[in-house]
Amino acid sequence: VRYINDSKATNIDAAAKALGAFQNIRWICGGLMKEGGVDALQDIAKTSVKKAYVIGREAVEFARQIGVTAEVCTTMQTAVRAAARDAETGDTVLLAPAAASFDQYDNFELRGQ
């Protein structure tokens, strides 16, 4: 299992690039959604994401918009544990939030620690 920390992927374009770079993804995402939501990630997520683990204050709405199987984890610690629990050989656990961190962290660097 490979773990990738792309905590800086705080917008749709950056998250889409991260999702497009890997297959068999256990995607840790969420936080404060930016204007326009995250439904633009549905197509790329459907081709590469096995399951999403959604964090943050808007986790339920975020999970609804991404269009893949999702587990609402709320916190980063819970999301990492859940993704590690589910990960299989060949999977990539990817932190690419597609959202701002300010609901739980002062900045993206702290979210990625």
Tab-separated table of C-alpha atoms in Angstrom, residues 2 20 40 44 47 52 69 82 88 94 113:
chain	number	residue	atom	x	y	z
A	2	ARG	CA	1.303	3.416	-0.977
A	20	GLY	CA	-5.695	11.067	-12.340
A	40	ALA	CA	-16.915	18.238	-11.031
A	44	ILE	CA	-12.359	11.189	-12.509
A	47	THR	CA	-12.487	5.811	-12.742
A	52	ALA	CA	-13.544	7.970	-0.221
A	69	THR	CA	-18.736	5.068	-2.205
A	82	ALA	CA	-10.357	3.642	8.064
A	88	GLU	CA	-5.390	-3.876	-0.066
A	94	LEU	CA	-4.322	9.542	-1.174
A	113	GLN	CA	0.915	16.158	9.299
